Structures are given as structure tokens and as C-alpha cells.
mmCIF file of C-alpha atoms in Angstrom:
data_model
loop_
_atom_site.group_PDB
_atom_site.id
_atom_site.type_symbol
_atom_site.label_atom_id
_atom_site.label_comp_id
_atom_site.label_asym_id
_atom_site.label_seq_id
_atom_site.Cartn_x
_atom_site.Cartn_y
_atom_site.Cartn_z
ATOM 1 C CA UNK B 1426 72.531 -60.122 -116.616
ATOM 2 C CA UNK B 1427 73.176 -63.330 -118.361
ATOM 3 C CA UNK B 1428 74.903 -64.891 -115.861
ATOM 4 C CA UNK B 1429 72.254 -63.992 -113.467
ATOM 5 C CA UNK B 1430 69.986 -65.421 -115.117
ATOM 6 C CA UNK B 1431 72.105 -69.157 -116.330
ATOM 7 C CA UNK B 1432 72.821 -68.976 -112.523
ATOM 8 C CA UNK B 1433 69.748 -69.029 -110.648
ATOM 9 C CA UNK B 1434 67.913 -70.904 -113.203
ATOM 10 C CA UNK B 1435 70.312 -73.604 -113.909
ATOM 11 C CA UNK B 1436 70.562 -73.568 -109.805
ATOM 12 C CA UNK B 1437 66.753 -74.326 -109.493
ATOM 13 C CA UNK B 1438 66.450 -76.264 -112.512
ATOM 14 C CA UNK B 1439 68.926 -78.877 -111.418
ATOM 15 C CA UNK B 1440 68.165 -78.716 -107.472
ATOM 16 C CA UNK B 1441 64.247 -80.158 -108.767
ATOM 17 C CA UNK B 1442 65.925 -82.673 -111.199
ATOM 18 C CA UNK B 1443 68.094 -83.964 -108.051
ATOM 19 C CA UNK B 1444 65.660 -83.738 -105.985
ATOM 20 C CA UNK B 1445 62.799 -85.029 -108.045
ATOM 21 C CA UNK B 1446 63.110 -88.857 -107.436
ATOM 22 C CA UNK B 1447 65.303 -91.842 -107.211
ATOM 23 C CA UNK B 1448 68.655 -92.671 -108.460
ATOM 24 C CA UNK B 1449 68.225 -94.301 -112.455
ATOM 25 C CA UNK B 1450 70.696 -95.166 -114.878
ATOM 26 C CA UNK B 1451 70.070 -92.555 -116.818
ATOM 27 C CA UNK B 1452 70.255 -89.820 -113.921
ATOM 28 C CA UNK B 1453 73.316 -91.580 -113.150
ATOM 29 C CA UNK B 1454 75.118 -91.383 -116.377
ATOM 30 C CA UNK B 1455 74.029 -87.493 -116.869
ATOM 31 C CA UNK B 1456 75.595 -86.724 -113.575
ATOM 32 C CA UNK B 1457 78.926 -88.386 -114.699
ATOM 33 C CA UNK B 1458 78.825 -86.817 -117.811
ATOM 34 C CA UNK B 1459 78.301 -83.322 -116.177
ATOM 35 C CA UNK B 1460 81.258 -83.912 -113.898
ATOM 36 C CA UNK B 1461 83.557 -85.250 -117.151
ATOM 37 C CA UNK B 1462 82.173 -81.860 -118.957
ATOM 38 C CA UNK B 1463 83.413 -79.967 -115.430
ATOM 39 C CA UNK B 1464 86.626 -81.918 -115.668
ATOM 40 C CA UNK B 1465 87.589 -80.772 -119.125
ATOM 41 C CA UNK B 1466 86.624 -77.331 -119.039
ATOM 42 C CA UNK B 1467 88.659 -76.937 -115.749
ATOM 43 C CA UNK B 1468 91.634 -78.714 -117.791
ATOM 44 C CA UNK B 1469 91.407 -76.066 -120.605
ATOM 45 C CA UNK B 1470 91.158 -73.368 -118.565
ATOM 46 C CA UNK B 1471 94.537 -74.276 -116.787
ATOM 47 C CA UNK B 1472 95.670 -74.755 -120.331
ATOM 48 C CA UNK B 1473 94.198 -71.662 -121.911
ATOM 49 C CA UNK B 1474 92.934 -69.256 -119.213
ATOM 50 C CA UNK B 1475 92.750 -66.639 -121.750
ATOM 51 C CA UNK B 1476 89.954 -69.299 -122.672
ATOM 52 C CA UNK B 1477 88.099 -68.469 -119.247
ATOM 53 C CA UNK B 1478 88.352 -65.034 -119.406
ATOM 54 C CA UNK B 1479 86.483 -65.248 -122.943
ATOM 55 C CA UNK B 1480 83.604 -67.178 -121.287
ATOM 56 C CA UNK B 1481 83.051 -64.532 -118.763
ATOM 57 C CA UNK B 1482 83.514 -61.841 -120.493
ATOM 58 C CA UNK B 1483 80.821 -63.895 -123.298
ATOM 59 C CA UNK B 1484 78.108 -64.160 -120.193
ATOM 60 C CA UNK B 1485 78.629 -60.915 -118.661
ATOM 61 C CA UNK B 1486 81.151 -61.709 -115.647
ATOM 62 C CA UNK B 1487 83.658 -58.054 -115.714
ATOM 63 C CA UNK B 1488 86.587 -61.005 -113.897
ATOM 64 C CA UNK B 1489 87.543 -64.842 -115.333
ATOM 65 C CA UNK B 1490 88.096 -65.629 -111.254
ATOM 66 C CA UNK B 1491 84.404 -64.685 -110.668
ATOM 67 C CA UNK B 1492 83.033 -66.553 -112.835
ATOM 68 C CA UNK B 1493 85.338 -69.806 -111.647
ATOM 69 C CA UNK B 1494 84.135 -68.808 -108.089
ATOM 70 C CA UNK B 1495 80.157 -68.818 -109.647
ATOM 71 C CA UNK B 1496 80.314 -71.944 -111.053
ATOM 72 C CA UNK B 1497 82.088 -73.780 -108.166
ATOM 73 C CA UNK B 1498 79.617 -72.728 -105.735
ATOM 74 C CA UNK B 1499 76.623 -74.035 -108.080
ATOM 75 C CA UNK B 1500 78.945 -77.287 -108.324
ATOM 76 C CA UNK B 1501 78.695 -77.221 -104.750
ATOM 77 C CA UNK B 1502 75.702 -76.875 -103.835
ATOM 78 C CA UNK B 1503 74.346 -79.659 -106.751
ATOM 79 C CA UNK B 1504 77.293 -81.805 -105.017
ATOM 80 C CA UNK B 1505 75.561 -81.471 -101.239
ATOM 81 C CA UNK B 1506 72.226 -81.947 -102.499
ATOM 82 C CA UNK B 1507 72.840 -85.448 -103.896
ATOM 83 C CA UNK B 1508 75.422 -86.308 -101.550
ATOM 84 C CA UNK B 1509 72.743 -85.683 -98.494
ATOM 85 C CA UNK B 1510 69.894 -87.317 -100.652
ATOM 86 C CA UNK B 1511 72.430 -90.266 -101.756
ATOM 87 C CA UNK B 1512 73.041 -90.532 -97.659
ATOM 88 C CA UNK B 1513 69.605 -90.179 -96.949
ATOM 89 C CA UNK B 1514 68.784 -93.339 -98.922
ATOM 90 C CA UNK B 1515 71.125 -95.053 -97.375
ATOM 91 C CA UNK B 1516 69.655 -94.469 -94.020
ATOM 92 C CA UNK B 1517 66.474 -95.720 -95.032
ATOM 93 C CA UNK B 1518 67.692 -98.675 -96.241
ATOM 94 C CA UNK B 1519 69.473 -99.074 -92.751
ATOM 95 C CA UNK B 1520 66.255 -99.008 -90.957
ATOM 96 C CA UNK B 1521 64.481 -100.762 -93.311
ATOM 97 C CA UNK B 1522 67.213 -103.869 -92.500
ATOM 98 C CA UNK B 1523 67.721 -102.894 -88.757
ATOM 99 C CA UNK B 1524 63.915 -102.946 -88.290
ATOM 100 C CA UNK B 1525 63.065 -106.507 -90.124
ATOM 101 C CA UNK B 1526 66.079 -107.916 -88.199
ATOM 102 C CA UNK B 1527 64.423 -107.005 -85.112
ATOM 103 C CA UNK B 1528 61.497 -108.749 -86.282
ATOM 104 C CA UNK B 1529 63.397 -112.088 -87.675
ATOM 105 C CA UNK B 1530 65.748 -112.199 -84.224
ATOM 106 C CA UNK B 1531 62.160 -112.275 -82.378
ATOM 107 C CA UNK B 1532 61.496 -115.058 -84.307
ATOM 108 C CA UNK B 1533 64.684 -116.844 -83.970
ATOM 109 C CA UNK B 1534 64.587 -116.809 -80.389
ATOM 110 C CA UNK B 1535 61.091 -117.938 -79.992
ATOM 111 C CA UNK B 1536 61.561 -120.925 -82.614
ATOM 112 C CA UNK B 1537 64.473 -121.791 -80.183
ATOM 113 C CA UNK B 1538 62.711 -121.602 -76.871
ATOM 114 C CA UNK B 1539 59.563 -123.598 -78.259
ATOM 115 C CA UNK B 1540 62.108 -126.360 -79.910
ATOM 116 C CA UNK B 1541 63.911 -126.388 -76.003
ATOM 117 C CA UNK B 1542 67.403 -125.272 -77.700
ATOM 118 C CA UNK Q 1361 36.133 -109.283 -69.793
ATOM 119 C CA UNK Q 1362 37.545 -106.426 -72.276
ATOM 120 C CA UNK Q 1363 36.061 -106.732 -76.002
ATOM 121 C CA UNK Q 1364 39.601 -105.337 -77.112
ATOM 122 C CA UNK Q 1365 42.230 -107.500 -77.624
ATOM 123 C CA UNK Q 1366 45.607 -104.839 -77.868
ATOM 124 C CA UNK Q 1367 49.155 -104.978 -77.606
ATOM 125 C CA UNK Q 1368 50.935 -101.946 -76.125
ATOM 126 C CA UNK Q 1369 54.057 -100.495 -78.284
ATOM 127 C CA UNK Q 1370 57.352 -98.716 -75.949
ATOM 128 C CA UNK Q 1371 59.503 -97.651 -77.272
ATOM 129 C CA UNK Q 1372 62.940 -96.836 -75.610
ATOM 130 C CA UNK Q 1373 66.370 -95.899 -75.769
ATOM 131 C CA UNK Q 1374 68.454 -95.943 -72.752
ATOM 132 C CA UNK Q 1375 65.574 -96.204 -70.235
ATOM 133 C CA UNK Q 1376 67.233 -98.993 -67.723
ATOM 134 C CA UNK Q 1377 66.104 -96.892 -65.109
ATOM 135 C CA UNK Q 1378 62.759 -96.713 -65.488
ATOM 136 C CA UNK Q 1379 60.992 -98.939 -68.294
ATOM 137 C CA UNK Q 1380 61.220 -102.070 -65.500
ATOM 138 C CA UNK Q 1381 58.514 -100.122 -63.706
ATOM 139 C CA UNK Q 1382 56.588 -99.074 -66.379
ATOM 140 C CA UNK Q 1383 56.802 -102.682 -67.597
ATOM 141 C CA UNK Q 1384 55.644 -103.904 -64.524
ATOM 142 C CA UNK Q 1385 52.876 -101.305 -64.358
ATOM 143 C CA UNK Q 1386 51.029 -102.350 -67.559
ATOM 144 C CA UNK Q 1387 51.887 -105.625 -67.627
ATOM 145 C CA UNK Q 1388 48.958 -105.776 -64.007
ATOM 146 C CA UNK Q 1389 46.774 -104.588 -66.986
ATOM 147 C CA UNK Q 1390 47.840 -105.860 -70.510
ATOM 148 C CA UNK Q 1391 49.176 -109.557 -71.302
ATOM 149 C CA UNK Q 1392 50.917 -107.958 -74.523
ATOM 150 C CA UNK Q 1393 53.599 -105.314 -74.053
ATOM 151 C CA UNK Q 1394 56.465 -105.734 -76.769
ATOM 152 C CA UNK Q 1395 59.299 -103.125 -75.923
ATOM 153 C CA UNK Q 1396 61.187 -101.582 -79.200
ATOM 154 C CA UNK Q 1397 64.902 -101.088 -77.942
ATOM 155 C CA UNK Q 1398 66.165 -98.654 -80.534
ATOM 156 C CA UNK Q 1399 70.206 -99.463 -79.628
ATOM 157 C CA UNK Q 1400 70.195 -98.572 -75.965
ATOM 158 C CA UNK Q 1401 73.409 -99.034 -74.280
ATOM 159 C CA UNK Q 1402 72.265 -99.669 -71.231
ATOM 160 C CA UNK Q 1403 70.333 -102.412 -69.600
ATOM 161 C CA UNK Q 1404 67.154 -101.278 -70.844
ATOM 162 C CA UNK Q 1405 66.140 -104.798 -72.776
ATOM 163 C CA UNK Q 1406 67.278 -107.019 -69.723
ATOM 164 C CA UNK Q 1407 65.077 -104.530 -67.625
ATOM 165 C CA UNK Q 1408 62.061 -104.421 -69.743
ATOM 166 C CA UNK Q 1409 62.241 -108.621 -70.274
ATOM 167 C CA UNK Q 1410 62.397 -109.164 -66.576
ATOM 168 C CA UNK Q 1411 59.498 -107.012 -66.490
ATOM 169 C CA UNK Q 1412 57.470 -109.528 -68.537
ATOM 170 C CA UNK Q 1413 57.857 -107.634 -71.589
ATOM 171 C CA UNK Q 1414 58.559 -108.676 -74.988
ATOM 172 C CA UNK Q 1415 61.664 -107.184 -76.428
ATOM 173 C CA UNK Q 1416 62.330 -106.311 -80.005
ATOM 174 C CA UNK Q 1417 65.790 -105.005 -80.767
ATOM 175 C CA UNK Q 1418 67.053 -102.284 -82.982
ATOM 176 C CA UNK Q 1419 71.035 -103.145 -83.071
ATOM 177 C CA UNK Q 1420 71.702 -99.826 -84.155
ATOM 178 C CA UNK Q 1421 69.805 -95.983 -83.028
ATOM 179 C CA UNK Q 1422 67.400 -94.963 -85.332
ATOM 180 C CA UNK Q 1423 64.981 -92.405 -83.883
ATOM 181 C CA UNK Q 1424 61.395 -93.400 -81.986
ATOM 182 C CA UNK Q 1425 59.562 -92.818 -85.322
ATOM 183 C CA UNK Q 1426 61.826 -96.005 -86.540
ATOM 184 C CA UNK Q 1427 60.804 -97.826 -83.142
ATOM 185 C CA UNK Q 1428 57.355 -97.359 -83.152
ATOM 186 C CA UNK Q 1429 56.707 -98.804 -86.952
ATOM 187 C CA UNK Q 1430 58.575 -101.861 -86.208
ATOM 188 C CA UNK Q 1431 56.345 -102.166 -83.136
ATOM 189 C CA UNK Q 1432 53.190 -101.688 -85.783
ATOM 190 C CA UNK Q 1433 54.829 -104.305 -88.300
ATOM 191 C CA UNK Q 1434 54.734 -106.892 -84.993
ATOM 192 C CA UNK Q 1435 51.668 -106.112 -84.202
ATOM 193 C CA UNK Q 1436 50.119 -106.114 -87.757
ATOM 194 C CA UNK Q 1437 52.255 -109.469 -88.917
ATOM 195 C CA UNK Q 1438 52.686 -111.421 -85.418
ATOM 196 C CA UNK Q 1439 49.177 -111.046 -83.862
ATOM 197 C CA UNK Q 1440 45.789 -110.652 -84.314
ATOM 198 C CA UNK Q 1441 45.231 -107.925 -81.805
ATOM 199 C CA UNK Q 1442 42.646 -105.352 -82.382
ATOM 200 C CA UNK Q 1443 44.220 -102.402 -81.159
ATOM 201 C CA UNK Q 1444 48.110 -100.971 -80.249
ATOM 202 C CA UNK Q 1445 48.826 -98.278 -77.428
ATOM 203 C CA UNK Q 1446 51.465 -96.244 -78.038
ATOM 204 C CA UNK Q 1447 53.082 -95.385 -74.468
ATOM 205 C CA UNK Q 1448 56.536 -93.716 -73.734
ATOM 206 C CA UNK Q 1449 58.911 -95.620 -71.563
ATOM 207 C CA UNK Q 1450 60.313 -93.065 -69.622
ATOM 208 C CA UNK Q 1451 56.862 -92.786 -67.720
ATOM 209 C CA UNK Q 1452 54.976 -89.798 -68.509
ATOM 210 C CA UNK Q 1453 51.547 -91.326 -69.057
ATOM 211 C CA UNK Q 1454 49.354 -93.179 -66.905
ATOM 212 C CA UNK Q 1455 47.806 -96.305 -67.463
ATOM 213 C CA UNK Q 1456 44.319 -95.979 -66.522
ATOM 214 C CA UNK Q 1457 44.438 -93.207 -69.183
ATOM 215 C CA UNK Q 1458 45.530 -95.972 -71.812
ATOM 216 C CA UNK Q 1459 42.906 -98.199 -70.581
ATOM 217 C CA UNK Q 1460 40.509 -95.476 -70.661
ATOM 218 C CA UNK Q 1461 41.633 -94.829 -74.146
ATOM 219 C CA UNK Q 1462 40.726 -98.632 -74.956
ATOM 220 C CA UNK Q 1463 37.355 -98.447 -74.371
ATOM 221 C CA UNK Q 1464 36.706 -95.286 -76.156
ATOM 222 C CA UNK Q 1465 38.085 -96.973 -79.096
ATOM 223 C CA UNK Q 1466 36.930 -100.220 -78.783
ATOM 224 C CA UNK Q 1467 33.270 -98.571 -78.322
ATOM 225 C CA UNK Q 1468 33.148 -95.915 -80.751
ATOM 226 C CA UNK Q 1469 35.451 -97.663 -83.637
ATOM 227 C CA UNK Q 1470 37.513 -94.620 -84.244
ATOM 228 C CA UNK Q 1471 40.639 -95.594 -86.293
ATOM 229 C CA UNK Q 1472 42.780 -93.895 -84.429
ATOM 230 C CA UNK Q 1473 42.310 -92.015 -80.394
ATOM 231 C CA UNK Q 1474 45.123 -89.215 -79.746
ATOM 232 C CA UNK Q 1475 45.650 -88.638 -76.470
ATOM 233 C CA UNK Q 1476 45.230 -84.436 -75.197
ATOM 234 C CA UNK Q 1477 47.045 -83.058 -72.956
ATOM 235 C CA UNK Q 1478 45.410 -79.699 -73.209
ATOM 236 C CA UNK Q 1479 41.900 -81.456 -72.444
ATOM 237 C CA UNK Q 1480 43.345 -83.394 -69.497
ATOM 238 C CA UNK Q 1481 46.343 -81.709 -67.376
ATOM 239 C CA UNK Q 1482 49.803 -81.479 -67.105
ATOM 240 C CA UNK Q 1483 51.996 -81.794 -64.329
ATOM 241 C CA UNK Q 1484 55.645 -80.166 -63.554
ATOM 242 C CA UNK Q 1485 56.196 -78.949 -67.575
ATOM 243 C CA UNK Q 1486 58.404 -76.194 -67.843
ATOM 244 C CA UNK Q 1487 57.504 -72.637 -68.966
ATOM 245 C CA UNK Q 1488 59.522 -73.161 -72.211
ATOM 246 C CA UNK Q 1489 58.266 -76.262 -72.790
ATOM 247 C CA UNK Q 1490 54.337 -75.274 -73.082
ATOM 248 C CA UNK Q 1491 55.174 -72.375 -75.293
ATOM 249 C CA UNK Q 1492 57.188 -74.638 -77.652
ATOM 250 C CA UNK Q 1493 53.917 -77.119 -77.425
ATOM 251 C CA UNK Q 1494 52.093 -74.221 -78.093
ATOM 252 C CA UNK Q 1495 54.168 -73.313 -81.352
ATOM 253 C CA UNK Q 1496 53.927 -76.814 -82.659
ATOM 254 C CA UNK Q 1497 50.332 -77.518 -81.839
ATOM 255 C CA UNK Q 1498 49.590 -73.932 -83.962
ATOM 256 C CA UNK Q 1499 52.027 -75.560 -86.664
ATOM 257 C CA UNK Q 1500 50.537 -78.968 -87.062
ATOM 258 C CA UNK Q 1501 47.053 -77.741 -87.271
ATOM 259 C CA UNK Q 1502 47.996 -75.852 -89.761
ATOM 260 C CA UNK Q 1503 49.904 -78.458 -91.847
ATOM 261 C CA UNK Q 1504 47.271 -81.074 -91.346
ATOM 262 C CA UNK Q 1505 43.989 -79.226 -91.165
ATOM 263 C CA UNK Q 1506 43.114 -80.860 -88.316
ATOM 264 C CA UNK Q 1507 41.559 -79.454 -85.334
ATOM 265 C CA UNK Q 1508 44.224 -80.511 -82.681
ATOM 266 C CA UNK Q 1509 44.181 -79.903 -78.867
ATOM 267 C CA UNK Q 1510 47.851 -81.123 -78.591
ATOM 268 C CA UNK Q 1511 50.333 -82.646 -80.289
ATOM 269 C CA UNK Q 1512 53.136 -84.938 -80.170
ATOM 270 C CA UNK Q 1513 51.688 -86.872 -77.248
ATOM 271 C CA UNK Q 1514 52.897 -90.096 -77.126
ATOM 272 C CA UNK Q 1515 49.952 -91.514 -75.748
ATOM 273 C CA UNK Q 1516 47.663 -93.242 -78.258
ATOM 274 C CA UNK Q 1517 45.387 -95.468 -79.491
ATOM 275 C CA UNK Q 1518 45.665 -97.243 -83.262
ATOM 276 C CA UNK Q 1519 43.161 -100.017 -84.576
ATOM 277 C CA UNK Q 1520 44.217 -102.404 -87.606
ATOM 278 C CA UNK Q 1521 43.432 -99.660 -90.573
ATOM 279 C CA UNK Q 1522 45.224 -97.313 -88.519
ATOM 280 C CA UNK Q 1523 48.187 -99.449 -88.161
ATOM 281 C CA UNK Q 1524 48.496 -100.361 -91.287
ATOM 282 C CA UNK Q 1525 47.963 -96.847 -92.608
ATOM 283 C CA UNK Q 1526 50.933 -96.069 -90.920
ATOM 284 C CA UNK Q 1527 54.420 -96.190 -92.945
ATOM 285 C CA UNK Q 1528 56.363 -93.715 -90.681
ATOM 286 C CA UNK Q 1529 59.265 -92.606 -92.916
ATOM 287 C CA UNK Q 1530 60.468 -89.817 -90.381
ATOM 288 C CA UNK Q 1531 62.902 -92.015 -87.771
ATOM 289 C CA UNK Q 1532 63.075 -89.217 -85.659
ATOM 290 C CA UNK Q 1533 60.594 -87.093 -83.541
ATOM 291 C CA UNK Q 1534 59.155 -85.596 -86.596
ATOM 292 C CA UNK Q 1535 57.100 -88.867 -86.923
ATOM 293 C CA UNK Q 1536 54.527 -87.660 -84.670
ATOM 294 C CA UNK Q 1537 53.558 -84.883 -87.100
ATOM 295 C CA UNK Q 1538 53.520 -87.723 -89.719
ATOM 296 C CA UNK Q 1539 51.043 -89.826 -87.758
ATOM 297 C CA UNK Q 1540 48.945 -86.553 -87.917
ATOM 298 C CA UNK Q 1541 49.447 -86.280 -91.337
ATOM 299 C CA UNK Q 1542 48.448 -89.895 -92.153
ATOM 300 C CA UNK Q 1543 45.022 -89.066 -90.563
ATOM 301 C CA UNK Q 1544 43.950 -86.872 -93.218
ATOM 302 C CA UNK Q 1545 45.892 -88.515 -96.394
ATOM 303 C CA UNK Q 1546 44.539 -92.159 -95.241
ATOM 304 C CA UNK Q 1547 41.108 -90.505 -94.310
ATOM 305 C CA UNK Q 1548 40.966 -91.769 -91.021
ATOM 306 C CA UNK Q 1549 38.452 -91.345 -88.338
ATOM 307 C CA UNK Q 1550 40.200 -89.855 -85.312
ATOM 308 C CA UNK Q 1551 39.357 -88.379 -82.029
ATOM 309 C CA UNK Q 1552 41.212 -87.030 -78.924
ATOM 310 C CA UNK Q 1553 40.714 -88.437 -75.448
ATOM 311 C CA UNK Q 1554 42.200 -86.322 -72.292
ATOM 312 C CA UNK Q 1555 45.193 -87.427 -70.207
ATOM 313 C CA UNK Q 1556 47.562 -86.689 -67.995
ATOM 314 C CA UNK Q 1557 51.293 -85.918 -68.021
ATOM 315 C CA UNK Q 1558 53.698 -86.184 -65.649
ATOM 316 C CA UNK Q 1559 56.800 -84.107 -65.934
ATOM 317 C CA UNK Q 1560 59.277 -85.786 -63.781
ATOM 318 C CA UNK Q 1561 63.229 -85.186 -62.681
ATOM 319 C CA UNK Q 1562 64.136 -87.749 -64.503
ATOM 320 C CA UNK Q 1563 62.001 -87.083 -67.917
ATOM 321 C CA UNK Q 1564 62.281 -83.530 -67.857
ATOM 322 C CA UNK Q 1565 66.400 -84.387 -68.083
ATOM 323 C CA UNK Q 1566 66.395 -86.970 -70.554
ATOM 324 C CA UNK Q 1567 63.420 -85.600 -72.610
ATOM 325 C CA UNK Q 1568 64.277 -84.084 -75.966
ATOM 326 C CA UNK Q 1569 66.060 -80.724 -76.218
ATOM 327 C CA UNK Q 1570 63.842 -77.301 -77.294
ATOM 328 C CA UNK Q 1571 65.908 -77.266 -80.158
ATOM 329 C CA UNK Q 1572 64.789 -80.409 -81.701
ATOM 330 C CA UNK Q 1573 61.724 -78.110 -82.844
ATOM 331 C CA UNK Q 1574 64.103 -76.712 -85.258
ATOM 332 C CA UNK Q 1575 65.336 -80.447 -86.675
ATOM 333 C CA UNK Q 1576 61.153 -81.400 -86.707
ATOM 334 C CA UNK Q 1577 60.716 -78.510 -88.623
ATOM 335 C CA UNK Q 1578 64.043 -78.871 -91.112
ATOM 336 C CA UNK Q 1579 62.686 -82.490 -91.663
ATOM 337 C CA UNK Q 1580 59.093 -81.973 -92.215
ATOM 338 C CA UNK Q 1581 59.822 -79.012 -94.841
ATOM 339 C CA UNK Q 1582 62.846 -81.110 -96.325
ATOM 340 C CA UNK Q 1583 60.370 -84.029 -97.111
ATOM 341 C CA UNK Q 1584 57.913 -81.967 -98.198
ATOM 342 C CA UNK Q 1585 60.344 -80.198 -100.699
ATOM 343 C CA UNK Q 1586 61.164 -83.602 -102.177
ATOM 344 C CA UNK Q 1587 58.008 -84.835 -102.072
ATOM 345 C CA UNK Q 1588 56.757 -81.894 -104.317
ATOM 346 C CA UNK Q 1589 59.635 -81.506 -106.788
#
């Protein structure tokens, strides 16, 4: 029941933190410490996977690979989110630039033809 | 003498073999037609110059919701024009029905005049067509609480506050459900006027699939999601 529960809120919690508005510094930095956090705890449990077994039998997971399997799909998911919102802004800023270039070449080729260049 | 002065937006992707005409069709009736290529690989530019149209380039694709707003950034930053048409390349529309359009506009000072299908006719749509139409016209009245006829007609009419209302975000065809939706968040007056459509050979074949519905829909509901979290 625990895990349920750590699952599908921490799932919605940090899908509406992702989602909720534009990169910062601070969002930045929390996401790299999460990922240094997911780092170490995989390291110890390669060290120690009596370790992992502990922590799922602690949350109420019966198998240590189920609860690996749990957390790597909420990785996952987290991961797509603000990799598709990271590309997302990206594409913006594409049209943004392709769009005032338009504008400027206009420009550029009508300053030539008036100056007969 | 027309009391409007108005610049007519197309935009086109890989229209060389039609936008010439079209071009040449409303240039008999506008001086101002400024033609968004959106990264055609064709001849479409050379086509729609030659026409006496003014050509503004998107180097790479970007979607017609991305073509349109750079057409309202000319017409809002490089003239002093009172109104923009909005008119597909691939020649679906007719002109008197833009010029129709004008004067409605220009006489009752509606912000913005959407062109109806459903009030005018339609000619050569397929069956799965006008039950898709059907589907999205029941969708966007509901998202926007507008009372639609139609929607997604490219055909229409935008004065200055409309224009500059207008920050499309959605590049692709969702951006005609965000024009709708700018009518109500920008509280602007609107109207519908009808026209005609003409399904030809050649836009029935390079018209968007059916299952673009499901990509208008996906990118609607994604922005929404992100707009509310």
C-alpha cells in the first residue's frame, strides 16, 4: 500500500513540478541532484543488494527486482516529460528565429533593390 | 474606391503548382499579397513572386500556424493596412468571397470575420471529411464557447486589434482552434460570413490527413495541461 501510494503521488507530484513552468536554476540544480541521488542508490544497490531488498520489503514491494522495475519506470516517465518539454522549447525558439529572419531577409532585399545593388 | 486598406496573408508549403494562379487571381483585386513560404522545396516562392506577390521565407518547415503569425508580424510592423485576409494557397476559396468579407468588416468594425462553410456551400468534400468537420466544429464550440458554424476555415478576415491579439503558439494546424480561442480570451468582436469551398483533385490529395484530428487534439490538450499545472 505504501508503495502505491509514494508511486502515484510522487508520479503526479513531479509530472506538475515539470510541467509547471520554465527551466530556472534552481529547477535545474534539483533535477541534477535527483539524478546524483538515483546514481548512488543504484551504486549501493550493486554493492549491497541485500540493501534493495530491505527498501522493498520497508515500502511494501514482496520482490527487490519490482521495486527496481517501479522506480525506473517513474524515472522514465519524469525523463520523457522534460526531455519533450526541453525539445519543445527548443522548437519555439526555432520559429521564433526562423520567423524574424523571414522578416529581416525581406528587409535586406528591399534595402538592396531601393539602393540599386 | 474601397475604405479598407488590407494585405492578404498565404501561406504555403510546396504549392508550385498552384499558388502562381492564385497569386495572379488576387493580385486583379488586392495590390498587397505577401506569400509565407514555410520551407517549400519546390518552386513555390519563384511562382508566387512572378505572380506579383511578396514573398517571405521560412528557411526551415514549421507548420501554417508558424506561417500565418509571421504574415501578422508583417502586416502589423511593415504596413499600415487596416485589415489581413487569411487565404489558403492551394485554392480552395474564392476571391469575391474575401472581398465580400472586406466590406462586411470594413462596414460593421468587427475585429475579426470567420469565414462559414456551413452557411455558404461546399463543393466535392469527401464523406469522411464532413463528419471529421463535424467532430471538430462540436469540439471547438465546446472549448471556446462560441457559437461556431464551422471551423478551421482558412478563409478570414482580421483588423489591427485582431492581429495583434494574435500570438499563435501552435505551428501546426491546431492554430486554427487557437485563433478561436483568442476570440474569447482577447474579447473580441467576431462574426461569420458564408463562403464557398472548393474541393479539388489536387487539394483533396495534398490536403491534411484525417488523422491530423488526433495530433490537433494531442496538442490542444497538451498545452492546455501545461498551461494549467
Amino acid at each position: 500500500m505504501i508503495i502505491k501510494v509514494f508511486l502515484l503521488a510522487g508520479l503526479a507530484l513531479a509530472s506538475w513540478w515539470v510541467l509547471k513552468g520554465k527551466p530556472t536554476g534552481g529547477r535545474l540544480a534539483l533535477a541534477r541532484i535527483s539524478s546524483l541521488l538515483i546514481a548512488a542508490a543504484w551504486i549501493v544497490g550493486v554493492l549491497f543488494p541485500d540493501t534493495v531488498s530491505w527498501a522493498a520489503h520497508a515500502v511494501g514491494v514482496r520482490e527487490a527486482p519490482s521495486l527496481v522495475l517501479y522506480v525506473l519506470v517513474v524515472v522514465f516517465t519524469l525523463s520523457t516529460i522534460a526531455q519533450r518539454l526541453r525539445v519543445q522549447d527548443l522548437e519555439d525558439k526555432l520559429a521564433r528565429l526562423t520567423r524574424a529572419h523571414a522578416l529581416l531577409e525581406l528587409d535586406v532585399v528591399e534595402n538592396k533593390d531601393a539602393a540599386g545593388v | 474606391m474601397e475604405s479598407w486598406q488590407a494585405v492578404v496573408v498565404v501561406p504555403m508549403y510546396n504549392e508550385a503548382a498552384v499558388v502562381g494562379d492564385v497569386v495572379a487571381g488576387l493580385r486583379e483585386h488586392f495590390s498587397h499579397v505577401v506569400c509565407v513560404d514555410d520551407g517549400s522545396r519546390d518552386g513555390s516562392a519563384a511562382a508566387a513572386r512572378a505572380a506579383g506577390g511578396i514573398v517571405l521565407t521560412h528557411r526551415v518547415n514549421l507548420g501554417q500556424g508558424a506561417a500565418l503569425q509571421t504574415g501578422f508580424d508583417y502586416v502589423l510592423s511593415r504596413t499600415s493596412a487596416t485589415h489581413a485576409v487569411t487565404f489558403d494557397a492551394d485554392g480552395q476559396y474564392r476571391i469575391e468571397d474575401a472581398l465580400a468579407m472586406l466590406s462586411v468588416a470594413t462596414e460593421t468594425g468587427v475585429d475579426i470575420l470567420l469565414g462559414s462553410r456551413n452557411l455558404g456551400r461546399t463543393e466535392g468534400q469527401p464523406i469522411a471529411r464532413r463528419v471529421l468537420m463535424a467532430a471538430a466544429l462540436r469540439y471547438s464550440r465546446r472549448t471556446t464557447g462560441l457559437a461556431l458554424t464551422d471551423t478551421h476555415n482558412g478563409l478570414r478576415v482580421l483588423n489591427r486589434r485582431a492581429l495583434a491579439a494574435m500570438d499563435l503558439r501552435h505551428r501546426g494546424m491546431a492554430h486554427a482552434s487557437e485563433i478561436e480561442s483568442r476570440i474569447g480570451a482577447a474579447s473580441l468582436t467576431w462574426q461569420e460570413h458564408p463562403v464557398t469551398m472548393l474541393y479539388s483533385d489536387y487539394s483533396r490529395s495534398k490536403g491534411q490527413s484525417n488523422l491530423n484530428a488526433f495530433n490537433i487534439v494531442y496538442d490542444l490538450t497538451a498545452a492546455r495541461m501545461r498551461a494549467s499545472a
